[in-house]
Coordinates of C-alpha atoms in Angstrom, one line a residue:
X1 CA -33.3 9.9 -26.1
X2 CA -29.5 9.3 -26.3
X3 CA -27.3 10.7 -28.5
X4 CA -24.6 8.3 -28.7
X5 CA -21.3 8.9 -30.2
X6 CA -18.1 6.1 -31.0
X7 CA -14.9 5.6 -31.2
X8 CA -13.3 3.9 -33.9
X9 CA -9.7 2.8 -35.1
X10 CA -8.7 4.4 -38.6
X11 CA -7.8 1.0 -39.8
X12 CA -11.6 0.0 -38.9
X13 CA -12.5 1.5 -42.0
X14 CA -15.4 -0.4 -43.5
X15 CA -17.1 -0.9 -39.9
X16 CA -19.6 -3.5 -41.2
X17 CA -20.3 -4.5 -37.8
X18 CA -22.2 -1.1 -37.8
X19 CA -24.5 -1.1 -40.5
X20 CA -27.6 -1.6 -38.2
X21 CA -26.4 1.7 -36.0
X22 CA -24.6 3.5 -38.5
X23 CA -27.5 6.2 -39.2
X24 CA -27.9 6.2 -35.3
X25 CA -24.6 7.3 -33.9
X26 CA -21.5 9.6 -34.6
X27 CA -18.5 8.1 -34.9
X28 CA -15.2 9.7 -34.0
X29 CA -11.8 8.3 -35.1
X30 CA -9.1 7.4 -32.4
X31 CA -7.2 4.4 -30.8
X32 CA -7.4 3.2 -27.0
X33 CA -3.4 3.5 -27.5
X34 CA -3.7 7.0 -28.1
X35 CA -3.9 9.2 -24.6
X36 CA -4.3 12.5 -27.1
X37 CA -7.0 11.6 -29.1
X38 CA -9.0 9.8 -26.0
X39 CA -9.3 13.2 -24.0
X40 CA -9.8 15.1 -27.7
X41 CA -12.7 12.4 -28.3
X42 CA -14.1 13.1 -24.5
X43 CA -13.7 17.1 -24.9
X44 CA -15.1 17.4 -28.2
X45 CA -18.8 15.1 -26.9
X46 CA -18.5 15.5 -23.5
X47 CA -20.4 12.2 -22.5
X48 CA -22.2 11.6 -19.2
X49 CA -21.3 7.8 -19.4
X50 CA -18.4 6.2 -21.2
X51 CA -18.8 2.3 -22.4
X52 CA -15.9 0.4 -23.6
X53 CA -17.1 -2.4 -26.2
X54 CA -13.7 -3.4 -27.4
X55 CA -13.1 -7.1 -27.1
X56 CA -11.1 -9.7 -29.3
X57 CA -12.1 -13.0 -28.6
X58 CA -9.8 -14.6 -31.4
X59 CA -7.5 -16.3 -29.3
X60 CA -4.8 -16.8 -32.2
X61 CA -4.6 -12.9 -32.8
X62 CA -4.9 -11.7 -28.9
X63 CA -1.3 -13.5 -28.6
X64 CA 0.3 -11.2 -31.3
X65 CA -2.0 -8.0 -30.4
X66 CA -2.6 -8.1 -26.4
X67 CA -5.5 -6.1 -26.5
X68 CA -6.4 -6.3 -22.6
X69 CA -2.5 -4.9 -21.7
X70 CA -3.2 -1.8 -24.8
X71 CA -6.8 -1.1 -23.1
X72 CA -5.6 -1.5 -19.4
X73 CA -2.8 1.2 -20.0
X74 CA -5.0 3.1 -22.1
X75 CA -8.0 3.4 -19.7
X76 CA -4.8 4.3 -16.8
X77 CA -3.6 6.8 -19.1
X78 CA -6.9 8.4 -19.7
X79 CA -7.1 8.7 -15.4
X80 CA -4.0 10.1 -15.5
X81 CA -4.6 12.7 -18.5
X82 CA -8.0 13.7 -16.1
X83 CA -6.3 14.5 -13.7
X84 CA -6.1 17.8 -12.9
X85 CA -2.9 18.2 -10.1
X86 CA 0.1 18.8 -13.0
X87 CA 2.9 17.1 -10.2
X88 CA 0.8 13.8 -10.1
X89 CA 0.6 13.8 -13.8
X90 CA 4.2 14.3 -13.6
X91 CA 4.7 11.6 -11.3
X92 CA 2.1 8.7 -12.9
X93 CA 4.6 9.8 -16.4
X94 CA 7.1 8.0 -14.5
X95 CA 5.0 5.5 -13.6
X96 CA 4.7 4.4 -16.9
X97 CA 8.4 5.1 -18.0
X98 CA 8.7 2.2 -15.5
X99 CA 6.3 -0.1 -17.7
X100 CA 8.7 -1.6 -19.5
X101 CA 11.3 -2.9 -17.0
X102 CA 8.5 -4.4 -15.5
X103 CA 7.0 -5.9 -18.0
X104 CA 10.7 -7.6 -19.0
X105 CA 10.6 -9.0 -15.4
X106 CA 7.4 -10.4 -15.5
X107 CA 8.1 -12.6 -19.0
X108 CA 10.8 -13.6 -17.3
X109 CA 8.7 -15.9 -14.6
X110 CA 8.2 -18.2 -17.8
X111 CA 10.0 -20.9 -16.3
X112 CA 8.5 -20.8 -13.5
X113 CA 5.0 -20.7 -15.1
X114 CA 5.8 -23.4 -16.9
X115 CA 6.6 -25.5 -14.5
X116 CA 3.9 -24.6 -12.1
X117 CA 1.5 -26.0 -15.3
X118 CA 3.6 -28.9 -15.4
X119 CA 2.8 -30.3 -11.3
X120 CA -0.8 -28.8 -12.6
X121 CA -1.5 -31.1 -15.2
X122 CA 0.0 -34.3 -13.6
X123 CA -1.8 -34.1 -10.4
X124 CA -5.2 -36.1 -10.5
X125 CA -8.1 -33.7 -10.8
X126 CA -6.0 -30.8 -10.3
X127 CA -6.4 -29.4 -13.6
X128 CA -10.1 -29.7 -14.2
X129 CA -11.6 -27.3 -12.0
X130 CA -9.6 -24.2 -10.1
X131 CA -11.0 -21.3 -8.2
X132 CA -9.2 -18.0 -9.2
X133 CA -9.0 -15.3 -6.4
X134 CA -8.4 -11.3 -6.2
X135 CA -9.4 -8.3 -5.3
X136 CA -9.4 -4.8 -5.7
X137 CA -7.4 -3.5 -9.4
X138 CA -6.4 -7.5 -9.1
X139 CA -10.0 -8.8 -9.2
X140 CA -10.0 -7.9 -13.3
X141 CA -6.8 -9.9 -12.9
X142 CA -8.7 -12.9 -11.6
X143 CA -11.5 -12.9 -14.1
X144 CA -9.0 -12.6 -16.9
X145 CA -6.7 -15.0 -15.5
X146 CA -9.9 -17.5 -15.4
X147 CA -11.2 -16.7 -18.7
X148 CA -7.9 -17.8 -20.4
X149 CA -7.9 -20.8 -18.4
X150 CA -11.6 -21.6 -19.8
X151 CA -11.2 -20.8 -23.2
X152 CA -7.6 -22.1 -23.9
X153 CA -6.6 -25.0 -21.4
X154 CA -10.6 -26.0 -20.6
X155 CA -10.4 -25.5 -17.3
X156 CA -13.2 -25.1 -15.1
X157 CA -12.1 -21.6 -13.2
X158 CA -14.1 -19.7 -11.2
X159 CA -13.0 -16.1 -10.4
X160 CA -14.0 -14.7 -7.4
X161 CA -13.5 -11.6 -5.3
X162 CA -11.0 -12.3 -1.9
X163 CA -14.2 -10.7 0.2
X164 CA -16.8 -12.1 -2.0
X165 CA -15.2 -15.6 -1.7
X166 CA -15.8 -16.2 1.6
X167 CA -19.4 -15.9 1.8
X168 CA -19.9 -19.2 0.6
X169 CA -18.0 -20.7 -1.9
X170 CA -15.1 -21.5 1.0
X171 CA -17.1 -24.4 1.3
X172 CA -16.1 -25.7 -2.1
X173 CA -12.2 -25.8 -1.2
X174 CA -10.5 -28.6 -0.6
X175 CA -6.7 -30.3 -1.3
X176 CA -8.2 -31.5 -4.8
X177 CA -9.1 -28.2 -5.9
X178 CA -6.4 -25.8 -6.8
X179 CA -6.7 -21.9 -5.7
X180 CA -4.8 -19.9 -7.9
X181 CA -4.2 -15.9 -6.0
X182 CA -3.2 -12.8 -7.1
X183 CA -1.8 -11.1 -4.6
X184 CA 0.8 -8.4 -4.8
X185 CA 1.2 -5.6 -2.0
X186 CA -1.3 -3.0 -1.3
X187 CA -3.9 -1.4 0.6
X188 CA -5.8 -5.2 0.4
X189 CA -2.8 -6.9 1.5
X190 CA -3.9 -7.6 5.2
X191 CA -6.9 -9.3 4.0
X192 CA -5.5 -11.6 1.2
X193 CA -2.8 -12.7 3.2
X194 CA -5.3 -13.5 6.0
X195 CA -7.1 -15.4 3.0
X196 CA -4.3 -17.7 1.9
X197 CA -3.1 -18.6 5.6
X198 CA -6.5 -19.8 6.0
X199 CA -6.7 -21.7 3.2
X200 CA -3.0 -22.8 3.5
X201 CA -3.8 -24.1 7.3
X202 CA -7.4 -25.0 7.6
X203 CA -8.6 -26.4 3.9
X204 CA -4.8 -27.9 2.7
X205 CA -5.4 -25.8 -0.2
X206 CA -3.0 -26.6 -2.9
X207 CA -2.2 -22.7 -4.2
X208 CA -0.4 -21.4 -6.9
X209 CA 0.1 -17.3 -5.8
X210 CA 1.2 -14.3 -7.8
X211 CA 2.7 -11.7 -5.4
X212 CA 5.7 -9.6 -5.1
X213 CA 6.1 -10.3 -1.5
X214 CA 8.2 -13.5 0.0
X215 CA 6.0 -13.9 3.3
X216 CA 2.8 -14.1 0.9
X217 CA 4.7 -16.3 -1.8
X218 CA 5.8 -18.6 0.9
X219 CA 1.6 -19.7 1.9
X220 CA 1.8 -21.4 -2.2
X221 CA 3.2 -24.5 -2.9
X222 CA 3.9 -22.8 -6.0
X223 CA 4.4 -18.7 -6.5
X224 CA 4.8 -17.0 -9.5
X225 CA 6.9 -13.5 -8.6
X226 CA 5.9 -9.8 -9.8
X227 CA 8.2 -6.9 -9.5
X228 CA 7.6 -4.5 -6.6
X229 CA 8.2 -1.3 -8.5
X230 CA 4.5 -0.8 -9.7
X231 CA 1.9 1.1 -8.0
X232 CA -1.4 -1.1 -7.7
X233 CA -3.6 1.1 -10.2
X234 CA -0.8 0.1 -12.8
X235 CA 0.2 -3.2 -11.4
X236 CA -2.8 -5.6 -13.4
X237 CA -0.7 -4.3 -16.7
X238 CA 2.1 -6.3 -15.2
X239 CA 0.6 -8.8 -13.0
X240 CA -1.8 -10.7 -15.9
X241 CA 1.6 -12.0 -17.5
X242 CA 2.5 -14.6 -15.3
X243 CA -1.1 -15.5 -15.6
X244 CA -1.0 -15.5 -19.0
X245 CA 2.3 -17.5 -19.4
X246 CA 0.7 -20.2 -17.0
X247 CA -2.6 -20.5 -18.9
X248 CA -0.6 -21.2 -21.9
X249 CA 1.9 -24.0 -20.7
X250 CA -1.1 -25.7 -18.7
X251 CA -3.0 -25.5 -22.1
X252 CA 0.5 -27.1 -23.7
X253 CA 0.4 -29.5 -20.9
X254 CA -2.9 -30.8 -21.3
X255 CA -2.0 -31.3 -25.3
X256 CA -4.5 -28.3 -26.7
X257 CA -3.5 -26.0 -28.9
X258 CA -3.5 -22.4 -27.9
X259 CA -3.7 -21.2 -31.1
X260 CA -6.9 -23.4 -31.7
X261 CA -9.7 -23.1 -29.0
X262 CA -12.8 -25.0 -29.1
X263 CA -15.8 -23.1 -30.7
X264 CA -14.6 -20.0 -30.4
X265 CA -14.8 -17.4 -33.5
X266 CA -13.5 -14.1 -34.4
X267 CA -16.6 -12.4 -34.2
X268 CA -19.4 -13.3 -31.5
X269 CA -23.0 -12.1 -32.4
X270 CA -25.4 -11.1 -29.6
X271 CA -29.1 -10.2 -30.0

């Protein structure tokens, strides 16, 4: 009883993928890096719900096309283009003027990432299995964090939510398995930071934290540092890039190739 409309790229001109749905739904022509045509595409069908199918999981081409930074800014501009108040439009404009800077700063922990991968991939154990911790906009940052870790490096990572965590798995934390955090400032800050000293004093975790704050870098034997000029519904844009950089060097480190993951295609089939 649906009537199902959806959006394609231009350059997505054959769309063989489709040719089992192709009678079945309308298709309308516009790119997730395109605020204008997103909210022309929403006025023009109106939907009740909105899915987002997009995915590349082509590890080779998500390097040169970062597809999870075009959709996270494109889903933040399509909030912003919602909103009806003309002065927070105004101000989340500047927002993402800021982007950019931000963006430079955070390629710039690559050292740092790179060494963290380094004591990662010597230490016995340490490299194999990792929980991967976040929460609120940062929790997407976990499970992407994790999945890179899987699908390049091998790595056994668990995301989890910061609340979700510790009802239960807690119990799976020890000095031999690595916690990596994501924890920048925010309105979850308290409760992270309460986190991390806990695992810091009572389980000798060995973490590796992402955070613009010094207190909360201090709890990690390792930190990886973000810059403090993004609000938190932008800040996942920014803060994946450390994680990124580290996935990769531990994925060097442990002599895979990035470029070449294990039994992964371009296109994954699902029935």
């Amino acid at each position: 009883g649906y009537e199902v409309f959806g959006v394609v790229r231009r350059s997505s001109a054959s769309y063989a993928n489709l040719v089992d749905v192709r009678d079945r739904i309308e298709l309308i022509q516009a790119d997730l890096n395109d605020q204008r045509a997103l909210v022309r595409a929403l006025r023009s069908c109106r939907p009740h719900e909105v899915y987002n199918l997009a995915s590349v999981s082509f590890v080779p081409m998500s390097w040169e096309q970062p597809v999870l930074t075009a959709e996270l800014a494109a889903v933040a501009m399509l909030a912003s283009a919602l909103d009806g108040d003309p002065a927070s439009r105004r101000a989340d404009r500047a927002a993402f003027e800021r982007l950019p800077d931000a963006l430079a700063q955070a390629l710039a922990t690559e050292a740092a990432a790179r060494s963290a991968a380094a004591e990662q991939a010597s230490a016995p154990g340490a490299a194999d299995r990792v929980v991967v911790l976040g929460r609120g906009f940062e929790y997407a940052t976990a499970r992407e964090w994790a999945l890179k870790l899987k699908e390049l490096a091998r790595v056994f990572a668990d995301p989890y939510s910061a609340a979700d965590f510790e009802h239960g798995p807690l119990a799976l934390i020890g000095p031999d398995v690595p916690v990596l955090a994501v924890a920048p400032a925010g309105a979850v800050e308290p409760g992270m930071t309460e986190l991390l000293e806990r695992l810091r004093d009572r389980h000798d975790a060995r973490l590796l934290v992402v955070t613009d704050l010094p207190a909360v870098a201090a709890f990690g034997r390792r930190s990886l540092p973000l810059p403090g000029s993004v609000p938190d519904w932008l800040r996942p844009i920014v803060s994946i890039v450390p994680c990124q950089l580290h996935a990769y060097h531990l994925t060097r480190e442990r002599g895979l190739d990035p470029d070449r993951p294990r039994a992964i295609r371009k296109v994954t089939l699902t029935r």
